Amino acid sequence: MPAQHMDLRDRESQQRLTESLRALRAELDVREHFPEDVLREAAAAVADSTLPELDLRDLPLVTIDPPGSTDLDQAVHLARRAVPGDPEHAPSGYEVWYAIADVPLFVRPSGAIDTEARLRGQTLYAPDGRVSLHPETISEDAASLLPGQDRPAFVWHFRLDASAGVESVTVRRAVVRSRRQLTYGQVQADLDAGTAGEELLLLREIGLLRIRLELDRGGASLNLPRQEITHDGEAYGILTEPALPCEDWNAQISLMTGMAAARMMLDGGVGILRTLPVPDEGALGKFRRQAEALEHPWPEDLSYGAFLRSLDVTDAPQLALMHAAASLFRGAGYTAFDGETPELVVQSAIAAPYAHTTAPLRRLVDRFVLVICASLCAGEEVPDWARTALPQLNSLMSASNQLASRLDSGAMDAVQAALLSNRVGEAFSAVVLQGPPPGGEAAPGGRPPASPASSGSPPRRWRPRATANSPQVSASR
């Protein structure tokens, strides 16, 4: 059905919204433009770059991302392993090749790009545009794993057993060439229709096995509905939709790589981990009481991860409960070490040591993890520039995460206010988990706390928090 024209009040609210989003960026001092010396260095780095000697262009890699993505960090190829000498080639496990963009090739240590990237920390996603970590000539061209293009990459090679447990892993620099750029929607549609090829069938098969391993080790995932601010050329809106199953399966490959990177660095005695403390008994008890109050109690014999996966996020009370689970994922940080193993090495939501390593185009710390892991795997010394940066990365990433959170919440507040500005007086259903403290007031919008970036895969587009009490409205209606 064609979208209805907005009335004058809608147009005025949209104009005010555009102005408020612009003001939000200015208030947060978002670094929207790259200095000239950074752009010059990026152009020179691309022109002078040399591809790695190892040639893995025969690998039929594919990328899987949201529609319109141009900063492609990862490409994957999956295959079955066969028993040597078995004439029927009975499967005995799997092989996974996971190519990650070789951003370090284009970033000179202590150069202009490196200095600017440390100030930014990560790519910021806002409804009125993306603010990239690196100049576009690198992030959306020379380093991006675009289809049909020869690209440098760190290629992780996993050998998995029949349960998708890791038997061995290596990482090497190589030149690769992605065959196809797929979207999550395409992948899920092919799988649902029964028209998917072997590669996508293996993504589902391995993904489900890795989820089982996650549950067995006590891990948990917050599979919240995807919510993003959209713009149709005239007006902003809020689009909410549940995450597709294939997104979870694809994320399991990234999580596996981050776990392998953490183990490699711990064994090598140098690196930086993404850590998260175990929630205390008070937080767990509160969550159990919330589950009971919403008439969806958490069984004593069911693991935390299995309970979260049992929730139906299309049901408002269970969606509210999933948001409440975010309170158990607090305290995530980065732990650097060089020599002595730190006291806290586990990311408790993953229930294993873990490191951010699969999104170097969009997250600063991944660039250092990749270089450290490749050096350790080759039996080489970790470069001094990577070692000396480790103590600074926690504060740099923490500051960047705080900025991203403030931009997310500020933009969502602005868009929600604009969309609801002409609906004053209407009543909406809501699920309330906690009232205001004595003598206090509820937080604006009643939104529960944001879930931290505890999985490995940063958003590909701007995805603020879904809420159980936010009406699903669009400015264009």
GROMACS .gro file of C-alpha atoms in nm:
model
  477
    1MET     CA    1   0.000   0.000   0.000
    2PRO     CA    2   0.147   0.341  -0.093
    3ALA     CA    3   0.265   0.550   0.200
    4GLN     CA    4   0.033   0.831   0.296
    5HIS     CA    5   0.156   1.188   0.269
    6MET     CA    6   0.257   1.338   0.600
    7ASP     CA    7   0.058   1.631   0.726
    8LEU     CA    8   0.218   1.965   0.808
    9ARG     CA    9   0.279   1.871   1.170
   10ASP     CA   10   0.467   1.559   1.053
   11ARG     CA   11   0.685   1.769   0.824
   12GLU     CA   12   0.764   2.010   1.105
   13SER     CA   13   0.853   1.727   1.342
   14GLN     CA   14   1.083   1.576   1.078
   15GLN     CA   15   1.260   1.908   1.030
   16ARG     CA   16   1.309   1.941   1.404
   17LEU     CA   17   1.430   1.581   1.416
   18THR     CA   18   1.692   1.643   1.147
   19GLU     CA   19   1.814   1.947   1.338
   20SER     CA   20   1.824   1.759   1.670
   21LEU     CA   21   2.025   1.472   1.519
   22ARG     CA   22   2.272   1.720   1.376
   23ALA     CA   23   2.294   1.893   1.713
   24LEU     CA   24   2.349   1.558   1.887
   25ARG     CA   25   2.657   1.490   1.676
   26ALA     CA   26   2.792   1.835   1.754
   27GLU     CA   27   2.719   1.796   2.126
   28LEU     CA   28   2.906   1.464   2.138
   29ASP     CA   29   3.193   1.606   1.932
   30VAL     CA   30   3.169   1.325   1.677
   31ARG     CA   31   3.467   1.331   1.439
   32GLU     CA   32   3.273   1.340   1.114
   33HIS     CA   33   3.555   1.436   0.875
   34PHE     CA   34   3.905   1.301   0.827
   35PRO     CA   35   4.196   1.548   0.834
   36GLU     CA   36   4.376   1.600   0.506
   37ASP     CA   37   4.693   1.424   0.622
   38VAL     CA   38   4.487   1.111   0.701
   39LEU     CA   39   4.330   1.112   0.355
   40ARG     CA   40   4.668   1.162   0.187
   41GLU     CA   41   4.824   0.879   0.385
   42ALA     CA   42   4.531   0.650   0.303
   43ALA     CA   43   4.564   0.718  -0.070
   44ALA     CA   44   4.938   0.653  -0.056
   45ALA     CA   45   4.891   0.333   0.147
   46VAL     CA   46   4.648   0.195  -0.109
   47ALA     CA   47   4.873   0.289  -0.401
   48ASP     CA   48   5.183   0.137  -0.239
   49SER     CA   49   5.026  -0.179  -0.093
   50THR     CA   50   5.154  -0.522  -0.196
   51LEU     CA   51   4.943  -0.835  -0.172
   52PRO     CA   52   5.068  -1.126   0.043
   53GLU     CA   53   5.264  -1.406  -0.122
   54LEU     CA   54   5.031  -1.684  -0.010
   55ASP     CA   55   4.763  -1.722  -0.277
   56LEU     CA   56   4.427  -1.855  -0.156
   57ARG     CA   57   4.214  -1.709  -0.432
   58ASP     CA   58   4.090  -2.059  -0.519
   59LEU     CA   59   3.887  -2.067  -0.197
   60PRO     CA   60   3.521  -2.005  -0.294
   61LEU     CA   61   3.462  -1.752  -0.016
   62VAL     CA   62   3.134  -1.565   0.028
   63THR     CA   63   3.034  -1.271   0.246
   64ILE     CA   64   2.705  -1.249   0.438
   65ASP     CA   65   2.596  -0.903   0.552
   66PRO     CA   66   2.294  -0.671   0.572
   67PRO     CA   67   2.178  -0.521   0.239
   68GLY     CA   68   2.388  -0.235   0.109
   69SER     CA   69   2.697  -0.315   0.319
   70THR     CA   70   3.024  -0.198   0.166
   71ASP     CA   71   3.268  -0.239   0.458
   72LEU     CA   72   3.297  -0.618   0.441
   73ASP     CA   73   3.519  -0.755   0.718
   74GLN     CA   74   3.461  -1.130   0.685
   75ALA     CA   75   3.427  -1.394   0.415
   76VAL     CA   76   3.371  -1.763   0.482
   77HIS     CA   77   3.405  -2.102   0.312
   78LEU     CA   78   3.277  -2.424   0.472
   79ALA     CA   79   3.342  -2.784   0.371
   80ARG     CA   80   3.308  -3.138   0.503
   81ARG     CA   81   3.608  -3.346   0.604
   82ALA     CA   82   3.634  -3.708   0.494
   83VAL     CA   83   3.804  -4.006   0.652
   84PRO     CA   84   4.138  -4.059   0.468
   85GLY     CA   85   4.132  -4.376   0.260
   86ASP     CA   86   3.758  -4.429   0.296
   87PRO     CA   87   3.625  -4.500  -0.054
   88GLU     CA   88   3.287  -4.358   0.040
   89HIS     CA   89   3.446  -4.052   0.196
   90ALA     CA   90   3.238  -4.077   0.511
   91PRO     CA   91   3.226  -3.733   0.678
   92SER     CA   92   3.429  -3.701   0.995
   93GLY     CA   93   3.397  -3.332   1.062
   94TYR     CA   94   3.429  -2.996   0.895
   95GLU     CA   95   3.675  -2.740   0.767
   96VAL     CA   96   3.619  -2.366   0.798
   97TRP     CA   97   3.815  -2.093   0.624
   98TYR     CA   98   3.739  -1.749   0.763
   99ALA     CA   99   3.902  -1.453   0.592
  100ILE     CA  100   3.925  -1.125   0.785
  101ALA     CA  101   4.014  -0.796   0.614
  102ASP     CA  102   4.386  -0.713   0.643
  103VAL     CA  103   4.350  -0.357   0.770
  104PRO     CA  104   4.701  -0.348   0.926
  105LEU     CA  105   4.846  -0.364   0.573
  106PHE     CA  106   4.714  -0.012   0.511
  107VAL     CA  107   4.779   0.145   0.852
  108ARG     CA  108   5.133   0.258   0.934
  109PRO     CA  109   5.202   0.231   1.310
  110SER     CA  110   5.200   0.578   1.470
  111GLY     CA  111   5.107   0.731   1.134
  112ALA     CA  112   4.821   0.968   1.062
  113ILE     CA  113   4.562   0.693   1.005
  114ASP     CA  114   4.666   0.509   1.321
  115THR     CA  115   4.649   0.827   1.527
  116GLU     CA  116   4.303   0.917   1.395
  117ALA     CA  117   4.174   0.562   1.442
  118ARG     CA  118   4.276   0.569   1.807
  119LEU     CA  119   4.075   0.889   1.853
  120ARG     CA  120   3.770   0.728   1.693
  121GLY     CA  121   3.786   0.373   1.831
  122GLN     CA  122   3.509   0.234   1.612
  123THR     CA  123   3.270   0.309   1.331
  124LEU     CA  124   2.964   0.493   1.460
  125TYR     CA  125   2.622   0.416   1.315
  126ALA     CA  126   2.361   0.691   1.330
  127PRO     CA  127   2.025   0.735   1.154
  128ASP     CA  128   2.160   1.030   0.958
  129GLY     CA  129   2.479   0.860   0.842
  130ARG     CA  130   2.775   0.643   0.931
  131VAL     CA  131   3.100   0.780   1.076
  132SER     CA  132   3.375   0.541   0.969
  133LEU     CA  133   3.678   0.434   1.168
  134HIS     CA  134   3.899   0.450   0.857
  135PRO     CA  135   3.886   0.656   0.536
  136GLU     CA  136   3.647   0.510   0.282
  137THR     CA  137   3.925   0.440   0.032
  138ILE     CA  138   4.035   0.172   0.281
  139SER     CA  139   3.718   0.066   0.464
  140GLU     CA  140   3.487   0.048   0.163
  141ASP     CA  141   3.735  -0.032  -0.113
  142ALA     CA  142   4.095  -0.149  -0.082
  143ALA     CA  143   4.055  -0.349   0.242
  144SER     CA  144   3.689  -0.449   0.205
  145LEU     CA  145   3.634  -0.809   0.092
  146LEU     CA  146   3.421  -0.711  -0.206
  147PRO     CA  147   3.322  -0.985  -0.451
  148GLY     CA  148   3.544  -1.047  -0.752
  149GLN     CA  149   3.833  -0.842  -0.612
  150ASP     CA  150   4.178  -0.959  -0.502
  151ARG     CA  151   4.212  -0.858  -0.138
  152PRO     CA  152   4.465  -0.910   0.143
  153ALA     CA  153   4.327  -1.099   0.441
  154PHE     CA  154   4.409  -1.287   0.758
  155VAL     CA  155   4.278  -1.635   0.680
  156TRP     CA  156   4.179  -1.853   0.975
  157HIS     CA  157   4.167  -2.225   0.896
  158PHE     CA  158   3.976  -2.448   1.138
  159ARG     CA  159   3.951  -2.825   1.145
  160LEU     CA  160   3.640  -2.928   1.337
  161ASP     CA  161   3.531  -3.266   1.459
  162ALA     CA  162   3.187  -3.414   1.394
  163SER     CA  163   3.037  -3.209   1.679
  164ALA     CA  164   3.195  -2.888   1.540
  165GLY     CA  165   3.451  -2.876   1.820
  166VAL     CA  166   3.784  -2.720   1.721
  167GLU     CA  167   4.061  -2.975   1.662
  168SER     CA  168   4.317  -2.735   1.515
  169VAL     CA  169   4.341  -2.375   1.399
  170THR     CA  170   4.592  -2.160   1.210
  171VAL     CA  171   4.590  -1.801   1.085
  172ARG     CA  172   4.802  -1.668   0.799
  173ARG     CA  173   4.809  -1.365   0.574
  174ALA     CA  174   4.704  -1.440   0.218
  175VAL     CA  175   4.542  -1.293  -0.092
  176VAL     CA  176   4.179  -1.399  -0.137
  177ARG     CA  177   3.892  -1.332  -0.374
  178SER     CA  178   3.530  -1.347  -0.254
  179ARG     CA  179   3.289  -1.507  -0.499
  180ARG     CA  180   2.955  -1.365  -0.387
  181GLN     CA  181   2.812  -1.099  -0.159
  182LEU     CA  182   2.504  -1.241   0.011
  183THR     CA  183   2.254  -1.086   0.250
  184TYR     CA  184   2.105  -1.252   0.554
  185GLY     CA  185   1.764  -1.233   0.389
  186GLN     CA  186   1.888  -1.415   0.078
  187VAL     CA  187   2.055  -1.686   0.283
  188GLN     CA  188   1.750  -1.747   0.502
  189ALA     CA  189   1.512  -1.746   0.204
  190ASP     CA  190   1.721  -2.007   0.020
  191LEU     CA  191   1.744  -2.227   0.329
  192ASP     CA  192   1.371  -2.201   0.399
  193ALA     CA  193   1.281  -2.274   0.036
  194GLY     CA  194   1.510  -2.577   0.014
  195THR     CA  195   1.710  -2.419  -0.270
  196ALA     CA  196   2.030  -2.350  -0.073
  197GLY     CA  197   2.358  -2.500  -0.186
  198GLU     CA  198   2.597  -2.709   0.022
  199GLU     CA  199   2.779  -2.402   0.160
  200LEU     CA  200   2.466  -2.256   0.319
  201LEU     CA  201   2.346  -2.595   0.440
  202LEU     CA  202   2.679  -2.631   0.619
  203LEU     CA  203   2.638  -2.286   0.772
  204ARG     CA  204   2.316  -2.405   0.933
  205GLU     CA  205   2.460  -2.743   1.028
  206ILE     CA  206   2.778  -2.606   1.185
  207GLY     CA  207   2.593  -2.313   1.340
  208LEU     CA  208   2.346  -2.539   1.519
  209LEU     CA  209   2.627  -2.762   1.643
  210ARG     CA  210   2.819  -2.460   1.773
  211ILE     CA  211   2.505  -2.339   1.954
  212ARG     CA  212   2.484  -2.679   2.122
  213LEU     CA  213   2.847  -2.644   2.231
  214GLU     CA  214   2.770  -2.295   2.361
  215LEU     CA  215   2.488  -2.428   2.576
  216ASP     CA  216   2.699  -2.720   2.698
  217ARG     CA  217   2.974  -2.488   2.824
  218GLY     CA  218   2.721  -2.253   2.988
  219GLY     CA  219   2.722  -1.971   2.735
  220ALA     CA  220   2.428  -1.744   2.654
  221SER     CA  221   2.319  -1.508   2.377
  222LEU     CA  222   2.082  -1.211   2.384
  223ASN     CA  223   1.885  -1.267   2.065
  224LEU     CA  224   1.686  -0.945   2.072
  225PRO     CA  225   1.478  -0.828   1.776
  226ARG     CA  226   1.667  -0.606   1.537
  227GLN     CA  227   1.551  -0.246   1.557
  228GLU     CA  228   1.680   0.025   1.329
  229ILE     CA  229   1.596   0.377   1.235
  230THR     CA  230   1.509   0.409   0.867
  231HIS     CA  231   1.463   0.697   0.627
  232ASP     CA  232   1.250   0.670   0.311
  233GLY     CA  233   1.364   0.996   0.154
  234GLU     CA  234   1.101   1.200   0.334
  235ALA     CA  235   1.074   1.080   0.689
  236TYR     CA  236   1.238   0.875   0.960
  237GLY     CA  237   1.075   0.560   1.098
  238ILE     CA  238   1.157   0.274   1.332
  239LEU     CA  239   1.167  -0.073   1.183
  240THR     CA  240   1.159  -0.371   1.418
  241GLU     CA  241   1.202  -0.730   1.309
  242PRO     CA  242   1.329  -1.048   1.474
  243ALA     CA  243   1.679  -1.160   1.394
  244LEU     CA  244   1.696  -1.434   1.134
  245PRO     CA  245   1.824  -1.778   1.240
  246CYS     CA  246   2.109  -1.757   0.987
  247GLU     CA  247   2.241  -1.447   1.166
  248ASP     CA  248   2.289  -1.657   1.478
  249TRP     CA  249   2.460  -1.935   1.281
  250ASN     CA  250   2.692  -1.687   1.111
  251ALA     CA  251   2.772  -1.523   1.445
  252GLN     CA  252   2.881  -1.861   1.578
  253ILE     CA  253   3.166  -1.865   1.323
  254SER     CA  254   3.278  -1.524   1.447
  255LEU     CA  255   3.253  -1.633   1.811
  256MET     CA  256   3.457  -1.945   1.735
  257THR     CA  257   3.728  -1.728   1.582
  258GLY     CA  258   3.733  -1.490   1.878
  259MET     CA  259   3.767  -1.782   2.117
  260ALA     CA  260   4.051  -1.927   1.911
  261ALA     CA  261   4.228  -1.589   1.909
  262ALA     CA  262   4.197  -1.563   2.288
  263ARG     CA  263   4.338  -1.911   2.341
  264MET     CA  264   4.624  -1.839   2.099
  265MET     CA  265   4.718  -1.520   2.285
  266LEU     CA  266   4.690  -1.682   2.628
  267ASP     CA  267   4.917  -1.964   2.514
  268GLY     CA  268   5.158  -1.707   2.369
  269GLY     CA  269   5.157  -1.491   2.681
  270VAL     CA  270   5.062  -1.164   2.509
  271GLY     CA  271   4.743  -1.006   2.383
  272ILE     CA  272   4.416  -0.841   2.480
  273LEU     CA  273   4.092  -1.018   2.576
  274ARG     CA  274   3.729  -0.912   2.584
  275THR     CA  275   3.627  -1.001   2.938
  276LEU     CA  276   3.302  -1.005   3.135
  277PRO     CA  277   3.269  -1.099   3.504
  278VAL     CA  278   3.020  -1.362   3.616
  279PRO     CA  279   2.693  -1.202   3.739
  280ASP     CA  280   2.653  -1.203   4.117
  281GLU     CA  281   2.384  -1.391   4.304
  282GLY     CA  282   2.188  -1.073   4.366
  283ALA     CA  283   2.152  -1.001   3.994
  284LEU     CA  284   2.060  -1.362   3.921
  285GLY     CA  285   1.800  -1.361   4.199
  286LYS     CA  286   1.645  -1.040   4.070
  287PHE     CA  287   1.620  -1.184   3.721
  288ARG     CA  288   1.451  -1.497   3.853
  289ARG     CA  289   1.196  -1.283   4.038
  290GLN     CA  290   1.129  -1.083   3.721
  291ALA     CA  291   1.076  -1.406   3.527
  292GLU     CA  292   0.825  -1.527   3.786
  293ALA     CA  293   0.643  -1.193   3.787
  294LEU     CA  294   0.601  -1.217   3.410
  295GLU     CA  295   0.462  -1.571   3.448
  296HIS     CA  296   0.755  -1.726   3.264
  297PRO     CA  297   0.969  -1.871   3.546
  298TRP     CA  298   1.326  -1.985   3.490
  299PRO     CA  299   1.337  -2.358   3.573
  300GLU     CA  300   1.609  -2.454   3.819
  301ASP     CA  301   1.727  -2.739   3.594
  302LEU     CA  302   1.757  -2.521   3.280
  303SER     CA  303   2.078  -2.336   3.203
  304TYR     CA  304   2.075  -1.961   3.165
  305GLY     CA  305   2.161  -1.979   2.794
  306ALA     CA  306   1.894  -2.240   2.724
  307PHE     CA  307   1.635  -2.032   2.911
  308LEU     CA  308   1.713  -1.722   2.702
  309ARG     CA  309   1.684  -1.925   2.382
  310SER     CA  310   1.344  -2.051   2.498
  311LEU     CA  311   1.199  -1.698   2.511
  312ASP     CA  312   0.961  -1.586   2.238
  313VAL     CA  313   1.057  -1.225   2.168
  314THR     CA  314   0.739  -1.168   1.966
  315ASP     CA  315   0.554  -1.184   2.301
  316ALA     CA  316   0.580  -0.853   2.491
  317PRO     CA  317   0.636  -0.994   2.842
  318GLN     CA  318   0.903  -1.235   2.718
  319LEU     CA  319   1.067  -0.956   2.516
  320ALA     CA  320   1.075  -0.744   2.832
  321LEU     CA  321   1.234  -1.037   3.013
  322MET     CA  322   1.498  -1.069   2.744
  323HIS     CA  323   1.581  -0.700   2.794
  324ALA     CA  324   1.599  -0.757   3.168
  325ALA     CA  325   1.861  -1.026   3.100
  326ALA     CA  326   2.092  -0.748   2.980
  327SER     CA  327   2.152  -0.663   3.346
  328LEU     CA  328   2.347  -0.989   3.375
  329PHE     CA  329   2.583  -0.886   3.095
  330ARG     CA  330   2.726  -0.579   3.266
  331GLY     CA  331   3.091  -0.502   3.327
  332ALA     CA  332   3.239  -0.599   2.990
  333GLY     CA  333   3.585  -0.460   2.926
  334TYR     CA  334   3.923  -0.531   2.769
  335THR     CA  335   4.208  -0.698   2.956
  336ALA     CA  336   4.557  -0.658   2.810
  337PHE     CA  337   4.851  -0.871   2.921
  338ASP     CA  338   5.214  -0.924   2.828
  339GLY     CA  339   5.383  -1.197   3.026
  340GLU     CA  340   5.172  -1.271   3.332
  341THR     CA  341   4.826  -1.418   3.271
  342PRO     CA  342   4.554  -1.184   3.406
  343GLU     CA  343   4.320  -1.296   3.684
  344LEU     CA  344   4.006  -1.250   3.472
  345VAL     CA  345   4.033  -1.417   3.132
  346VAL     CA  346   3.676  -1.535   3.066
  347GLN     CA  347   3.390  -1.361   2.889
  348SER     CA  348   3.114  -1.502   3.108
  349ALA     CA  349   2.833  -1.472   2.852
  350ILE     CA  350   3.040  -1.681   2.611
  351ALA     CA  351   3.169  -1.895   2.901
  352ALA     CA  352   3.521  -1.901   2.758
  353PRO     CA  353   3.817  -1.671   2.694
  354TYR     CA  354   3.734  -1.449   2.398
  355ALA     CA  355   3.885  -1.167   2.192
  356HIS     CA  356   3.751  -0.919   1.941
  357THR     CA  357   3.922  -1.009   1.616
  358THR     CA  358   3.674  -1.030   1.325
  359ALA     CA  359   3.582  -0.664   1.258
  360PRO     CA  360   3.904  -0.464   1.198
  361LEU     CA  361   3.739  -0.229   0.949
  362ARG     CA  362   3.498  -0.113   1.217
  363ARG     CA  363   3.671  -0.167   1.554
  364LEU     CA  364   4.018  -0.053   1.658
  365VAL     CA  365   4.123  -0.339   1.888
  366ASP     CA  366   4.076  -0.610   1.623
  367ARG     CA  367   4.367  -0.478   1.417
  368PHE     CA  368   4.610  -0.547   1.700
  369VAL     CA  369   4.464  -0.889   1.784
  370LEU     CA  370   4.500  -1.008   1.425
  371VAL     CA  371   4.867  -0.910   1.404
  372ILE     CA  372   4.945  -1.067   1.740
  373CYS     CA  373   4.773  -1.395   1.650
  374ALA     CA  374   4.935  -1.419   1.307
  375SER     CA  375   5.278  -1.359   1.463
  376LEU     CA  376   5.225  -1.619   1.735
  377CYS     CA  377   5.094  -1.875   1.487
  378ALA     CA  378   5.401  -1.826   1.265
  379GLY     CA  379   5.638  -1.854   1.561
  380GLU     CA  380   5.752  -1.494   1.511
  381GLU     CA  381   5.803  -1.209   1.754
  382VAL     CA  382   5.499  -0.991   1.809
  383PRO     CA  383   5.578  -0.646   1.662
  384ASP     CA  384   5.678  -0.385   1.920
  385TRP     CA  385   5.415  -0.140   1.792
  386ALA     CA  386   5.141  -0.390   1.876
  387ARG     CA  387   5.285  -0.477   2.219
  388THR     CA  388   5.332  -0.116   2.328
  389ALA     CA  389   4.975  -0.027   2.230
  390LEU     CA  390   4.813  -0.297   2.446
  391PRO     CA  391   4.795  -0.100   2.775
  392GLN     CA  392   4.617   0.190   2.598
  393LEU     CA  393   4.352  -0.008   2.414
  394ASN     CA  394   4.118  -0.062   2.709
  395SER     CA  395   4.073   0.311   2.775
  396LEU     CA  396   4.051   0.392   2.403
  397MET     CA  397   3.781   0.131   2.342
  398SER     CA  398   3.595   0.220   2.662
  399ALA     CA  399   3.575   0.585   2.559
  400SER     CA  400   3.462   0.486   2.211
  401ASN     CA  401   3.195   0.250   2.346
  402GLN     CA  402   3.061   0.524   2.573
  403LEU     CA  403   3.038   0.763   2.280
  404ALA     CA  404   2.860   0.503   2.065
  405SER     CA  405   2.615   0.433   2.348
  406ARG     CA  406   2.537   0.802   2.397
  407LEU     CA  407   2.488   0.848   2.023
  408ASP     CA  408   2.259   0.543   2.006
  409SER     CA  409   2.042   0.642   2.300
  410GLY     CA  410   2.031   1.011   2.206
  411ALA     CA  411   1.927   0.935   1.849
  412MET     CA  412   1.663   0.686   1.960
  413ASP     CA  413   1.521   0.935   2.210
  414ALA     CA  414   1.502   1.199   1.937
  415VAL     CA  415   1.336   0.975   1.681
  416GLN     CA  416   1.086   0.827   1.928
  417ALA     CA  417   0.991   1.176   2.044
  418ALA     CA  418   0.939   1.291   1.685
  419LEU     CA  419   0.729   0.988   1.591
  420LEU     CA  420   0.511   1.025   1.899
  421SER     CA  421   0.481   1.404   1.890
  422ASN     CA  422   0.141   1.388   1.716
  423ARG     CA  423   0.006   1.102   1.927
  424VAL     CA  424  -0.019   1.276   2.262
  425GLY     CA  425  -0.316   1.144   2.457
  426GLU     CA  426  -0.311   0.793   2.310
  427ALA     CA  427  -0.266   0.493   2.536
  428PHE     CA  428  -0.014   0.218   2.463
  429SER     CA  429   0.028  -0.119   2.629
  430ALA     CA  430   0.347  -0.164   2.829
  431VAL     CA  431   0.536  -0.416   3.036
  432VAL     CA  432   0.693  -0.269   3.351
  433LEU     CA  433   0.964  -0.467   3.526
  434GLN     CA  434   1.072  -0.214   3.787
  435GLY     CA  435   0.918   0.101   3.925
  436PRO     CA  436   1.103   0.420   4.014
  437PRO     CA  437   1.304   0.424   4.335
  438PRO     CA  438   1.138   0.587   4.637
  439GLY     CA  439   1.115   0.958   4.571
  440GLY     CA  440   1.256   0.915   4.222
  441GLU     CA  441   1.136   0.902   3.864
  442ALA     CA  442   1.154   0.637   3.597
  443ALA     CA  443   1.412   0.678   3.323
  444PRO     CA  444   1.288   0.863   3.013
  445GLY     CA  445   1.090   0.624   2.797
  446GLY     CA  446   1.111   0.354   3.063
  447ARG     CA  447   1.378   0.177   2.858
  448PRO     CA  448   1.575  -0.103   3.020
  449PRO     CA  449   1.955  -0.084   3.007
  450ALA     CA  450   2.131  -0.145   2.676
  451SER     CA  451   2.295  -0.481   2.628
  452PRO     CA  452   2.675  -0.451   2.604
  453ALA     CA  453   2.875  -0.551   2.298
  454SER     CA  454   2.944  -0.897   2.432
  455SER     CA  455   2.936  -1.103   2.109
  456GLY     CA  456   3.203  -1.058   1.839
  457SER     CA  457   3.014  -0.909   1.570
  458PRO     CA  458   2.964  -0.538   1.574
  459PRO     CA  459   2.641  -0.398   1.413
  460ARG     CA  460   2.654  -0.367   1.038
  461ARG     CA  461   2.403  -0.083   1.045
  462TRP     CA  462   2.250   0.139   1.310
  463ARG     CA  463   2.057  -0.090   1.544
  464PRO     CA  464   1.940   0.077   1.863
  465ARG     CA  465   1.762  -0.104   2.139
  466ALA     CA  466   1.425  -0.273   2.096
  467THR     CA  467   1.184  -0.211   2.381
  468ALA     CA  468   0.870  -0.386   2.490
  469ASN     CA  469   0.687  -0.061   2.560
  470SER     CA  470   0.780   0.128   2.242
  471PRO     CA  471   0.497   0.145   1.987
  472GLN     CA  472   0.585   0.017   1.642
  473VAL     CA  473   0.516   0.333   1.443
  474SER     CA  474   0.648   0.488   1.126
  475ALA     CA  475   0.647   0.856   1.036
  476SER     CA  476   0.518   0.774   0.686
  477ARG     CA  477   0.250   0.539   0.826
   0.00000   0.00000   0.00000
